[in-house]
mmCIF file of C-alpha atoms in Angstrom:
data_model
loop_
_atom_site.group_PDB
_atom_site.id
_atom_site.type_symbol
_atom_site.label_atom_id
_atom_site.label_comp_id
_atom_site.label_asym_id
_atom_site.label_seq_id
_atom_site.Cartn_x
_atom_site.Cartn_y
_atom_site.Cartn_z
ATOM 1 C CA MET I 1 110.627 79.081 87.497
ATOM 2 C CA THR I 2 107.150 76.635 87.303
ATOM 3 C CA MET I 3 103.725 78.012 87.813
ATOM 4 C CA ALA I 4 102.546 74.391 88.523
ATOM 5 C CA GLU I 5 102.221 75.998 91.945
ATOM 6 C CA VAL I 6 100.014 78.771 91.574
ATOM 7 C CA GLY I 7 96.066 78.363 92.787
ATOM 8 C CA PHE I 8 94.686 82.624 92.360
ATOM 9 C CA LEU I 9 96.015 84.158 89.256
ATOM 10 C CA GLY I 10 94.944 88.109 90.311
ATOM 11 C CA PHE I 11 94.935 91.019 87.949
ATOM 12 C CA ASP I 12 96.103 93.771 86.917
ATOM 13 C CA VAL I 13 92.431 95.922 86.403
ATOM 14 C CA PHE I 14 92.791 99.103 84.738
ATOM 15 C CA GLY I 15 94.203 98.804 80.973
ATOM 16 C CA THR I 16 95.125 94.968 81.400
ATOM 17 C CA VAL I 17 91.841 93.381 81.661
ATOM 18 C CA VAL I 18 89.496 97.166 80.556
ATOM 19 C CA ASP I 19 90.147 99.840 78.241
ATOM 20 C CA TRP I 20 89.967 102.504 79.969
ATOM 21 C CA ARG I 21 90.772 105.218 78.494
ATOM 22 C CA ALA I 22 87.790 104.800 75.475
ATOM 23 C CA GLY I 23 85.032 103.842 78.659
ATOM 24 C CA VAL I 24 86.456 107.631 80.133
ATOM 25 C CA ALA I 25 86.416 109.313 76.613
ATOM 26 C CA ARG I 26 83.379 107.874 76.261
ATOM 27 C CA LYS I 27 81.803 108.639 79.574
ATOM 28 C CA SER I 28 82.958 112.492 79.895
ATOM 29 C CA GLU I 29 82.145 113.821 75.839
ATOM 30 C CA PRO I 30 78.209 114.397 76.899
ATOM 31 C CA PHE I 31 79.854 115.974 80.176
ATOM 32 C CA LEU I 32 81.448 118.307 78.355
ATOM 33 C CA ARG I 33 80.007 119.530 75.107
ATOM 34 C CA SER I 34 77.020 119.714 77.851
ATOM 35 C CA LYS I 35 79.456 122.221 79.826
ATOM 36 C CA GLY I 36 80.536 123.675 77.019
ATOM 37 C CA LEU I 37 84.217 122.982 77.099
ATOM 38 C CA ASP I 38 86.595 122.542 74.182
ATOM 39 C CA VAL I 39 88.046 119.621 75.333
ATOM 40 C CA ASP I 40 89.056 116.140 73.142
ATOM 41 C CA PRO I 41 87.724 113.219 75.180
ATOM 42 C CA LEU I 42 90.751 111.850 74.869
ATOM 43 C CA THR I 43 93.000 113.726 75.910
ATOM 44 C CA PHE I 44 89.848 114.731 78.982
ATOM 45 C CA ALA I 45 90.692 110.653 79.628
ATOM 46 C CA ASP I 46 94.894 111.265 79.589
ATOM 47 C CA GLU I 47 94.296 114.170 82.131
ATOM 48 C CA TRP I 48 91.873 112.885 84.393
ATOM 49 C CA ARG I 49 94.257 109.351 84.529
ATOM 50 C CA SER I 50 97.225 111.506 85.033
ATOM 51 C CA ARG I 51 96.445 112.296 88.351
ATOM 52 C CA TYR I 52 95.898 108.782 89.420
ATOM 53 C CA ASP I 53 99.649 107.847 90.592
ATOM 54 C CA PRO I 54 100.134 110.989 92.405
ATOM 55 C CA ALA I 55 97.181 110.601 94.350
ATOM 56 C CA MET I 56 97.572 106.897 95.277
ATOM 57 C CA GLU I 57 101.216 108.697 95.998
ATOM 58 C CA GLU I 58 100.004 110.584 99.048
ATOM 59 C CA VAL I 59 98.732 108.235 100.235
ATOM 60 C CA ARG I 60 101.493 105.251 100.430
ATOM 61 C CA ALA I 61 103.909 108.407 101.253
ATOM 62 C CA GLY I 62 101.706 108.858 104.459
ATOM 63 C CA ARG I 63 100.498 112.014 104.129
ATOM 64 C CA ARG I 64 97.183 111.580 104.641
ATOM 65 C CA PRO I 65 94.967 108.716 105.747
ATOM 66 C CA TRP I 66 93.680 105.324 103.666
ATOM 67 C CA VAL I 67 90.909 106.357 101.232
ATOM 68 C CA ARG I 68 89.800 104.261 98.625
ATOM 69 C CA LEU I 69 89.998 105.338 94.472
ATOM 70 C CA ASP I 70 86.664 106.349 93.838
ATOM 71 C CA VAL I 71 87.281 109.515 96.477
ATOM 72 C CA LEU I 72 90.840 110.211 94.511
ATOM 73 C CA ASN I 73 89.098 109.943 91.516
ATOM 74 C CA ARG I 74 86.526 112.077 92.060
ATOM 75 C CA GLU I 75 89.041 114.637 93.884
ATOM 76 C CA ASN I 76 91.179 114.076 90.452
ATOM 77 C CA LEU I 77 88.632 114.577 88.709
ATOM 78 C CA GLU I 78 87.577 118.546 89.854
ATOM 79 C CA GLN I 79 90.938 119.064 89.651
ATOM 80 C CA VAL I 80 91.034 118.941 85.746
ATOM 81 C CA LEU I 81 87.715 120.472 85.895
ATOM 82 C CA ARG I 82 88.956 123.346 87.545
ATOM 83 C CA ARG I 83 91.868 123.350 84.607
ATOM 84 C CA HIS I 84 89.684 124.048 81.931
ATOM 85 C CA GLY I 85 87.947 126.909 83.552
ATOM 86 C CA LEU I 86 84.937 124.649 85.357
ATOM 87 C CA ASP I 87 83.958 125.221 89.418
ATOM 88 C CA PRO I 88 83.079 121.893 90.654
ATOM 89 C CA ALA I 89 81.251 123.543 93.012
ATOM 90 C CA THR I 90 78.758 124.991 90.457
ATOM 91 C CA VAL I 91 77.919 121.954 89.251
ATOM 92 C CA PRO I 92 74.947 119.592 90.362
ATOM 93 C CA ALA I 93 76.616 117.540 92.445
ATOM 94 C CA ALA I 94 74.946 114.067 90.924
ATOM 95 C CA GLU I 95 76.341 115.139 88.045
ATOM 96 C CA LEU I 96 79.870 114.639 89.318
ATOM 97 C CA HIS I 97 78.889 111.525 90.872
ATOM 98 C CA ALA I 98 77.949 109.950 87.357
ATOM 99 C CA LEU I 99 81.062 110.944 85.368
ATOM 100 C CA ASN I 100 83.140 109.494 88.476
ATOM 101 C CA LEU I 101 81.126 106.089 88.071
ATOM 102 C CA ALA I 102 83.044 106.394 84.181
ATOM 103 C CA TRP I 103 85.551 103.377 85.788
ATOM 104 C CA GLN I 104 83.057 101.249 86.949
ATOM 105 C CA GLU I 105 81.627 101.174 83.040
ATOM 106 C CA LEU I 106 84.296 100.513 81.194
ATOM 107 C CA ASP I 107 84.770 98.041 78.183
ATOM 108 C CA PRO I 108 86.939 94.909 79.308
ATOM 109 C CA TRP I 109 89.472 94.493 75.898
ATOM 110 C CA PRO I 110 88.021 92.253 73.381
ATOM 111 C CA ASP I 111 90.636 89.263 74.242
ATOM 112 C CA ALA I 112 89.491 90.038 78.140
ATOM 113 C CA VAL I 113 86.066 87.773 78.956
ATOM 114 C CA GLU I 114 87.467 84.297 76.985
ATOM 115 C CA GLY I 115 90.300 84.990 78.217
ATOM 116 C CA LEU I 116 89.610 85.187 81.968
ATOM 117 C CA THR I 117 86.770 82.545 81.232
ATOM 118 C CA ARG I 118 90.019 80.311 80.126
ATOM 119 C CA LEU I 119 92.415 80.782 83.120
ATOM 120 C CA LYS I 120 89.553 80.467 85.191
ATOM 121 C CA ARG I 121 89.280 76.398 83.994
ATOM 122 C CA ARG I 122 92.513 75.827 85.985
ATOM 123 C CA PHE I 123 92.917 78.272 88.589
ATOM 124 C CA ALA I 124 91.111 80.715 90.799
ATOM 125 C CA ILE I 125 90.961 84.630 89.598
ATOM 126 C CA GLY I 126 90.072 88.138 90.674
ATOM 127 C CA PRO I 127 92.101 91.782 90.534
ATOM 128 C CA LEU I 128 94.559 92.397 92.557
ATOM 129 C CA SER I 129 94.168 95.592 92.033
ATOM 130 C CA ASN I 130 93.922 99.519 92.771
ATOM 131 C CA GLY I 131 90.534 99.539 92.376
ATOM 132 C CA HIS I 132 87.775 99.498 95.348
ATOM 133 C CA LEU I 133 85.546 96.753 95.882
ATOM 134 C CA ALA I 134 82.281 97.842 94.594
ATOM 135 C CA GLY I 135 84.131 100.163 92.209
ATOM 136 C CA MET I 136 85.067 96.169 90.707
ATOM 137 C CA MET I 137 82.368 93.976 92.221
ATOM 138 C CA ARG I 138 81.139 96.829 88.957
ATOM 139 C CA LEU I 139 83.607 97.118 86.873
ATOM 140 C CA ALA I 140 82.244 93.325 86.687
ATOM 141 C CA ARG I 141 79.301 93.168 86.294
ATOM 142 C CA PHE I 142 79.235 96.445 83.524
ATOM 143 C CA GLY I 143 81.776 93.539 81.922
ATOM 144 C CA GLY I 144 80.464 90.249 82.191
ATOM 145 C CA LEU I 145 84.103 89.754 84.016
ATOM 146 C CA PRO I 146 84.099 85.650 85.615
ATOM 147 C CA TRP I 147 86.065 87.176 88.489
ATOM 148 C CA ASP I 148 85.832 84.197 91.662
ATOM 149 C CA VAL I 149 87.059 87.128 94.279
ATOM 150 C CA ILE I 150 88.347 90.839 95.131
ATOM 151 C CA VAL I 151 90.999 91.843 96.234
ATOM 152 C CA GLY I 152 93.613 93.579 96.582
ATOM 153 C CA ALA I 153 93.490 97.783 97.451
ATOM 154 C CA GLU I 154 90.769 98.030 99.389
ATOM 155 C CA ILE I 155 91.752 94.701 100.631
ATOM 156 C CA ALA I 156 95.484 96.315 101.713
ATOM 157 C CA ARG I 157 94.298 99.297 102.245
ATOM 158 C CA SER I 158 97.655 99.900 100.922
ATOM 159 C CA TYR I 159 98.345 101.246 97.166
ATOM 160 C CA LYS I 160 100.066 98.823 94.491
ATOM 161 C CA PRO I 161 103.569 98.628 94.373
ATOM 162 C CA GLN I 162 103.816 99.015 97.987
ATOM 163 C CA ALA I 163 104.059 95.063 98.783
ATOM 164 C CA GLN I 164 101.349 94.901 101.228
ATOM 165 C CA THR I 165 98.546 94.864 99.510
ATOM 166 C CA TYR I 166 100.098 92.006 96.896
ATOM 167 C CA LEU I 167 101.301 89.890 100.523
ATOM 168 C CA ARG I 168 97.820 90.858 102.229
ATOM 169 C CA SER I 169 95.600 89.912 98.938
ATOM 170 C CA ALA I 170 97.814 86.547 98.997
ATOM 171 C CA GLU I 171 97.384 85.769 102.658
ATOM 172 C CA ALA I 172 93.607 87.222 102.103
ATOM 173 C CA VAL I 173 92.904 84.020 99.346
ATOM 174 C CA GLY I 174 94.824 81.708 101.764
ATOM 175 C CA LEU I 175 97.927 81.192 99.471
ATOM 176 C CA ALA I 176 102.081 81.853 99.721
ATOM 177 C CA PRO I 177 103.030 84.690 97.670
ATOM 178 C CA THR I 178 104.594 81.459 95.585
ATOM 179 C CA GLN I 179 101.014 80.371 94.873
ATOM 180 C CA VAL I 180 99.703 84.261 92.728
ATOM 181 C CA GLY I 181 101.049 84.787 89.914
ATOM 182 C CA MET I 182 100.230 88.044 89.295
ATOM 183 C CA VAL I 183 98.708 88.905 85.283
ATOM 184 C CA ALA I 184 99.415 92.998 84.711
ATOM 185 C CA ALA I 185 99.847 94.977 81.293
ATOM 186 C CA HIS I 186 102.635 97.127 83.738
ATOM 187 C CA ASN I 187 106.645 95.889 83.940
ATOM 188 C CA ASN I 188 106.536 98.302 87.840
ATOM 189 C CA ASP I 189 103.753 96.588 89.010
ATOM 190 C CA LEU I 190 105.234 93.331 88.364
ATOM 191 C CA LYS I 191 108.155 93.697 89.521
ATOM 192 C CA ALA I 192 107.108 94.837 92.694
ATOM 193 C CA ALA I 193 104.980 91.210 92.547
ATOM 194 C CA ARG I 194 107.694 89.077 91.614
ATOM 195 C CA GLU I 195 109.510 91.090 94.847
ATOM 196 C CA CYS I 196 107.277 89.614 97.184
ATOM 197 C CA GLY I 197 107.210 85.689 95.879
ATOM 198 C CA LEU I 198 104.658 85.570 93.474
ATOM 199 C CA HIS I 199 104.319 84.699 89.997
ATOM 200 C CA THR I 200 104.448 86.893 86.448
ATOM 201 C CA VAL I 201 102.072 87.602 83.907
ATOM 202 C CA PHE I 202 102.850 89.894 81.367
ATOM 203 C CA VAL I 203 100.102 91.651 78.581
ATOM 204 C CA ARG I 204 101.099 93.641 76.058
ATOM 205 C CA ARG I 205 98.388 96.510 75.929
ATOM 206 C CA PRO I 206 100.139 98.874 73.352
ATOM 207 C CA LEU I 207 97.281 101.118 72.937
ATOM 208 C CA GLU I 208 96.477 101.435 76.755
ATOM 209 C CA HIS I 209 97.310 104.838 76.291
ATOM 210 C CA GLY I 210 96.586 105.052 72.448
ATOM 211 C CA ALA I 211 98.317 105.201 69.478
ATOM 212 C CA GLY I 212 101.573 107.108 70.162
ATOM 213 C CA GLN I 213 102.003 104.878 74.361
ATOM 214 C CA ARG I 214 105.843 104.550 74.577
ATOM 215 C CA SER I 215 105.359 102.189 78.149
ATOM 216 C CA ASP I 216 105.738 99.006 78.557
ATOM 217 C CA LEU I 217 105.166 97.812 75.192
ATOM 218 C CA ASN I 218 108.121 95.219 76.181
ATOM 219 C CA ALA I 219 108.315 92.866 78.670
ATOM 220 C CA GLU I 220 110.903 94.770 80.235
ATOM 221 C CA GLN I 221 112.064 91.191 82.890
ATOM 222 C CA ASP I 222 111.698 87.240 82.609
ATOM 223 C CA TRP I 223 108.400 87.418 83.671
ATOM 224 C CA ASP I 224 107.556 84.050 83.606
ATOM 225 C CA ILE I 225 104.822 84.781 81.365
ATOM 226 C CA VAL I 226 104.841 87.033 78.494
ATOM 227 C CA ALA I 227 101.812 87.447 75.765
ATOM 228 C CA ASP I 228 99.999 89.840 73.590
ATOM 229 C CA SER I 229 96.405 88.598 75.426
ATOM 230 C CA LEU I 230 95.447 87.207 77.351
ATOM 231 C CA VAL I 231 93.542 84.188 75.788
ATOM 232 C CA ALA I 232 98.003 84.008 74.424
ATOM 233 C CA ALA I 233 98.238 83.808 77.954
ATOM 234 C CA ALA I 234 95.772 81.016 78.880
ATOM 235 C CA ASP I 235 96.977 79.084 75.461
ATOM 236 C CA ALA I 236 100.812 79.718 77.591
ATOM 237 C CA LEU I 237 99.566 78.623 80.542
ATOM 238 C CA GLY I 238 97.337 75.161 78.865
ATOM 239 C CA CYS I 239 94.092 76.667 79.522
#
């Protein structure tokens, strides 16, 4: 397949563009210490993230109405705190809100800003993420991410890998699915995007889940582009 017709690149953000694990751990560490919780911040980040997909599945399956990701993250945070013996009702709401903002204060991977800036020379670019619009905006300002537009879950009112998330995002930028490329570090994301007609760019992030990561270490299909960084993706795409 050729990407000559592509006019927009949509990006998975959490894991592909930003290092969610280190950022959430950094923001969680002082909170955990202040509450006397003997939990490794990286373990806490992993536990919080582990509830991410099951929470979205409740929406995808129609068992609850559409809600934004920040709402799900807050609910998941409270579940993790309870697991460690802390009743969220005893914590000032402002503190829980501030901790939930960890997902909007994540550092880009070292190659991300350069790679995005180069890709932007040829393509319009933006998140095609499960994140909500305000969160993506704040994350972009925090990390200097040069998006042209934000699409994804809140635009579509559905969560990846549901087809409408990709299709309605393509519609929102005025392009056919075949004119959109999905950039992700997750094979399942790319598989769903390809099934909708999108082009695919796989970027390896072998440390997204830490040194013991076992998933998404390699491309599982013949994606259009396979790269070890966003800079390498820009090289492959002639940017």
